[in-house]
PDB file of C-alpha atoms and ligand atoms in Angstrom:
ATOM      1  CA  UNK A1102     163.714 161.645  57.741  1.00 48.00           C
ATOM      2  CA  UNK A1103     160.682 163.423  57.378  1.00 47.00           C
ATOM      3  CA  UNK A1104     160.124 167.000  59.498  1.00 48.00           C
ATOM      4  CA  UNK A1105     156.740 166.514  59.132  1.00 48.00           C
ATOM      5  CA  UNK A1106     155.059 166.486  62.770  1.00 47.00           C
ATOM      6  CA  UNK A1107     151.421 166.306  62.021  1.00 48.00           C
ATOM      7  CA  UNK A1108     149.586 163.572  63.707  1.00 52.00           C
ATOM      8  CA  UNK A1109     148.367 161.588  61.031  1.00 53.00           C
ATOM      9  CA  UNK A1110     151.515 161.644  58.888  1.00 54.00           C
ATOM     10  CA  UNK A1111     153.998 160.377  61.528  1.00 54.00           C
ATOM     11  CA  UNK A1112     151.664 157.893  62.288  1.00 64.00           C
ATOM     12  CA  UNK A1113     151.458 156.367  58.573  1.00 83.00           C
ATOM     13  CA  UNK A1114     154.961 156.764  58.499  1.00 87.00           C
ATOM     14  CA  UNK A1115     155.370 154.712  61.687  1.00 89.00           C
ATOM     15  CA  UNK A1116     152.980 152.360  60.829  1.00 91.00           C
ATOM     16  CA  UNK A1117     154.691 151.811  57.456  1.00 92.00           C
ATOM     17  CA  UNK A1118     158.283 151.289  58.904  1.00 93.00           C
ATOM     18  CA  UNK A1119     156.213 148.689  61.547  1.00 94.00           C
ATOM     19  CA  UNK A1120     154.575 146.798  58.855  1.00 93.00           C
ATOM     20  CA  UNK A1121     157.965 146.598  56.787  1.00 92.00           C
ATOM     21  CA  UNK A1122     160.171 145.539  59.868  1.00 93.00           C
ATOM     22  CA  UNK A1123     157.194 142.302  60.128  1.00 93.00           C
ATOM     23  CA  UNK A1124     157.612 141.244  56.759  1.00 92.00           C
ATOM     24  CA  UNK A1125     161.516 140.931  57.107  1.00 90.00           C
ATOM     25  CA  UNK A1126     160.690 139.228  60.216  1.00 89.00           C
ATOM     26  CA  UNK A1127     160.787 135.051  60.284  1.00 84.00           C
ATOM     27  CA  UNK A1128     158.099 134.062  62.053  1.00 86.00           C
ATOM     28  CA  UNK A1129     156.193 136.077  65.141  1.00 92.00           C
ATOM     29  CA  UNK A1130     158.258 138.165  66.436  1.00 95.00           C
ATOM     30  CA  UNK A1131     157.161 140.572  69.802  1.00 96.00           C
ATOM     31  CA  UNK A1132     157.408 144.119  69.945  1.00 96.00           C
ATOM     32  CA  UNK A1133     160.687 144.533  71.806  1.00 96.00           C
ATOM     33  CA  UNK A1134     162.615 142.428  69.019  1.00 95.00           C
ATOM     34  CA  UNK A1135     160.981 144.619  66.107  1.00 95.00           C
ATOM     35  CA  UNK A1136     161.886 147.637  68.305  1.00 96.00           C
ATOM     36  CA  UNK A1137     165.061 147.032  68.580  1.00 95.00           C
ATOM     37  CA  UNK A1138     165.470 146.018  64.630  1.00 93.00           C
ATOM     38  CA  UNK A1139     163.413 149.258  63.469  1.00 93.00           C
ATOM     39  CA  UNK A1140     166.365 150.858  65.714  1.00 94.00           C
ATOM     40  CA  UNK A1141     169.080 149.197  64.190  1.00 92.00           C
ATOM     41  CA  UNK A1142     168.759 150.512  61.117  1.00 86.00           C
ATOM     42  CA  UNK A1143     168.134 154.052  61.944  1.00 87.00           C
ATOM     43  CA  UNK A1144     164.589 154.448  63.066  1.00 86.00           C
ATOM     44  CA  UNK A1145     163.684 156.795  65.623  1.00 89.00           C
ATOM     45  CA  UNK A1146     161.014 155.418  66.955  1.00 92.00           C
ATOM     46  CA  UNK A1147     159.869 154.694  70.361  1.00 94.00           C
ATOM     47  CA  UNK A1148     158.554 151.172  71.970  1.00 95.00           C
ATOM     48  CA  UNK A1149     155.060 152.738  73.032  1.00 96.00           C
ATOM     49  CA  UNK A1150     154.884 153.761  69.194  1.00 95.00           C
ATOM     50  CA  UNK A1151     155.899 150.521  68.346  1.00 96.00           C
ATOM     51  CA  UNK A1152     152.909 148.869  70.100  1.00 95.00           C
ATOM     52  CA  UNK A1153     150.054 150.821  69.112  1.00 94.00           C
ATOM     53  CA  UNK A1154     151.113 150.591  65.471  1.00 95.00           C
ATOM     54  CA  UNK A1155     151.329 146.752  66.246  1.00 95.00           C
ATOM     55  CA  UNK A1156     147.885 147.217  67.365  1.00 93.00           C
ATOM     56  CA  UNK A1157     146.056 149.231  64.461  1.00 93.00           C
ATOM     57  CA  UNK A1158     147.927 146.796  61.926  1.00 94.00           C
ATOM     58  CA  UNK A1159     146.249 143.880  63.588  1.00 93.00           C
ATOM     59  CA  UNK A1160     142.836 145.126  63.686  1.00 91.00           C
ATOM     60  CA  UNK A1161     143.712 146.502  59.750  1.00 89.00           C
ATOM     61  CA  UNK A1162     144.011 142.970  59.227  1.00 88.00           C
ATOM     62  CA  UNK A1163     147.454 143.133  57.983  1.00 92.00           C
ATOM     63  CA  UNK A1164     148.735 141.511  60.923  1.00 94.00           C
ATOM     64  CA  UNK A1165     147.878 138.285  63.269  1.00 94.00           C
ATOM     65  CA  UNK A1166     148.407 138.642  66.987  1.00 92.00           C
ATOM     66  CA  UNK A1167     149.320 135.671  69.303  1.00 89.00           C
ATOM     67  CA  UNK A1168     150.247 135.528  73.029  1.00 88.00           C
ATOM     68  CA  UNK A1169     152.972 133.033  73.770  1.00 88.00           C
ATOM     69  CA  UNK A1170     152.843 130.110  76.723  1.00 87.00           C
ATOM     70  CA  UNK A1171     154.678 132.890  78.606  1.00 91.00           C
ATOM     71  CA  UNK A1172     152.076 135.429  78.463  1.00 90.00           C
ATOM     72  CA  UNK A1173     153.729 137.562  75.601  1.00 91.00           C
ATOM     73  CA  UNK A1174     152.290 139.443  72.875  1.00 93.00           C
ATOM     74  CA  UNK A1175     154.190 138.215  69.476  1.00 94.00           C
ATOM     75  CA  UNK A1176     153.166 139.421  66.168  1.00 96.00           C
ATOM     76  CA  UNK A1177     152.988 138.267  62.108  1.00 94.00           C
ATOM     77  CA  UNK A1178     152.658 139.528  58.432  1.00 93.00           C
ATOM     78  CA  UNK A1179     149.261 138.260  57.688  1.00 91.00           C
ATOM     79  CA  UNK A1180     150.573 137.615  53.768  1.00 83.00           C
ATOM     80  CA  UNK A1181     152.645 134.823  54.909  1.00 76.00           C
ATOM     81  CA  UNK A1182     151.802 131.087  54.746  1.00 81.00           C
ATOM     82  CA  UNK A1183     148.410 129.556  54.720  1.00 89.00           C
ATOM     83  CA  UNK A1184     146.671 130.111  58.345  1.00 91.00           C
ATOM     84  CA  UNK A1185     143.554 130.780  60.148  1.00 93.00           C
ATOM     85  CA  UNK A1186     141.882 133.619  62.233  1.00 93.00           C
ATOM     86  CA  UNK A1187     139.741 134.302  65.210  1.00 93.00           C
ATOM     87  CA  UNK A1188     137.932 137.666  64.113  1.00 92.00           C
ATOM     88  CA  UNK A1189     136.264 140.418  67.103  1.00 92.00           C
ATOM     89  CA  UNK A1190     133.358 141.619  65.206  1.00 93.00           C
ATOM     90  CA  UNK A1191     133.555 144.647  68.129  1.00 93.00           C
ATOM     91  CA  UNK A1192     137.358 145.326  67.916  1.00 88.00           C
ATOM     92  CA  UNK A1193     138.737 143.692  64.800  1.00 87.00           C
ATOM     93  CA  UNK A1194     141.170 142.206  66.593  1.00 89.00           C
ATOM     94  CA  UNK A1195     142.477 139.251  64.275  1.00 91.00           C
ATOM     95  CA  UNK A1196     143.957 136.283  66.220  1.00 91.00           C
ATOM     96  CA  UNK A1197     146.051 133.653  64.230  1.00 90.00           C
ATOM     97  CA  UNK A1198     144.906 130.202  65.063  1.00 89.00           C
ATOM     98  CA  UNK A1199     146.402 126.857  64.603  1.00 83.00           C
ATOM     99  CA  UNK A1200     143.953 124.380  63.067  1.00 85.00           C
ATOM    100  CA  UNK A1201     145.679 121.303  62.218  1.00 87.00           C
ATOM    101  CA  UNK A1202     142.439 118.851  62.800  1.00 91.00           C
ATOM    102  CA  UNK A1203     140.819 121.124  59.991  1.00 91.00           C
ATOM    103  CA  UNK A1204     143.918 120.515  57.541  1.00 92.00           C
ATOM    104  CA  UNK A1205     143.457 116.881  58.011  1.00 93.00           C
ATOM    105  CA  UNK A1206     139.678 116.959  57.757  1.00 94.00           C
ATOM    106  CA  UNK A1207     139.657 119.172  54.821  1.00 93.00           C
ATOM    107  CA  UNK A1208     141.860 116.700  52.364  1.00 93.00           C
ATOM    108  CA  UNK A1209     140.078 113.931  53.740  1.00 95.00           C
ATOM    109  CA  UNK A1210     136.350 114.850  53.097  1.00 96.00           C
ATOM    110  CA  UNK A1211     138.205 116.736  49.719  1.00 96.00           C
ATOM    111  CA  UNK A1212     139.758 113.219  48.569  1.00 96.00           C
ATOM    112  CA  UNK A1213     136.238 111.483  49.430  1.00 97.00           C
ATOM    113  CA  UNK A1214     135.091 113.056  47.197  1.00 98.00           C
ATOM    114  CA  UNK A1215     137.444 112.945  44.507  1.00 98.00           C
ATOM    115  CA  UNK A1216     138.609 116.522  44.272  1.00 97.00           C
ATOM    116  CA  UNK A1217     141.951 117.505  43.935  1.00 93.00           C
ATOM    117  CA  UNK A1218     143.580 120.959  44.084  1.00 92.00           C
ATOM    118  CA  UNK A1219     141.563 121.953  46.429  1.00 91.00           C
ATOM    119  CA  UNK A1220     142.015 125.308  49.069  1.00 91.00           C
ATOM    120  CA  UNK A1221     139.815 126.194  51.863  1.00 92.00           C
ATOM    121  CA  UNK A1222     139.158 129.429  54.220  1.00 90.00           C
ATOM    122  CA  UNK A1223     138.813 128.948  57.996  1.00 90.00           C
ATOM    123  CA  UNK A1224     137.999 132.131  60.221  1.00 92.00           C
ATOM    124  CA  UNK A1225     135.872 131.989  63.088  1.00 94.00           C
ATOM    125  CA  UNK A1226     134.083 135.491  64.110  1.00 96.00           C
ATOM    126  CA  UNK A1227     132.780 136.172  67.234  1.00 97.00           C
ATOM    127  CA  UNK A1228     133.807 138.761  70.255  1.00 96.00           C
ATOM    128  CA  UNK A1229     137.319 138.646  72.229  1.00 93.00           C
ATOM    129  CA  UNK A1230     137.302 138.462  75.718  1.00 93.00           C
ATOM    130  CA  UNK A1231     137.977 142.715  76.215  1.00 92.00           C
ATOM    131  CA  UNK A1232     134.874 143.357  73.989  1.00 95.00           C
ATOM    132  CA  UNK A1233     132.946 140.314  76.310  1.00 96.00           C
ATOM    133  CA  UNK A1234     133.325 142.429  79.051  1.00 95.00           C
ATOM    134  CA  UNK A1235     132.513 145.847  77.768  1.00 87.00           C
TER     135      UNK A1235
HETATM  136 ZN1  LIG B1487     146.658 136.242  59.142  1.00 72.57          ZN
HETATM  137 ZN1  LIG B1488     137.233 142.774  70.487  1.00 72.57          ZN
HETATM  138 ZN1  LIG B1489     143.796 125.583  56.630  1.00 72.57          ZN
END
């Protein structure tokens, strides 16, 4: 393990190991069960850490951010299957979405129309409730 303590480089390297732990992940996950896998196999790394690299990979872009019926943060690779996003234009928080009335309506008005392999992009920008309130 690196000895390096500056700032910036443990974070990278934190951020990194994060990052990698999601895309081994099926499905969101929430902090505490990436924790506890990043531990597993040898990572010292604490919770706190954890989180705020959670954070800064969300508003990167690299990952989507959900809360849970229960109230609890879980989080995703962004590369995985086809979704959609709610963007903060203050924050960059990215939000994954579920937006199965605009699957439907996209084949529909697609096959209308006669096309066929078709693909669309859904995100919807605006500002999350935090930045609202600033
Ligand atoms: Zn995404
Ligand atoms: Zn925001
Ligand atoms: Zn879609």
């Amino acid at each position: 393990m690196s000895k390096d303590t500056t700032p910036s480089r443990r974070q990278t390297w934190q951020k990194d190991a994060v990052l990698h732990a999601l895309g081994k992940a099926q499905g969101f996950v929430s902090a505490q069960q990436l924790h506890r896998q990043l531990t597993q196999h040898g990572s010292v790394i604490g919770l706190a850490t954890v989180y705020r690299s959670l954070n800064t990979l969300v508003t990167d872009g690299l990952a989507d951010w959900l809360v849970s019926k229960e109230g609890e943060s879980l989080f995703r690779d962004c590369s995985h299957d086809h979704h959609h996003h709610l963007i903060c234009n203050g924050c960059g928080i990215t939000v994954e979405i579920e937006a199965k009335q605009a699957e439907a309506w996209a084949n529909k008005v697609a096959k209308d129309n006669g096309f066929s392999d078709v693909s669309h992009t859904i995100d919807i920008f605006g500002l999350c409730k935090k930045c609202t309130n600033k």
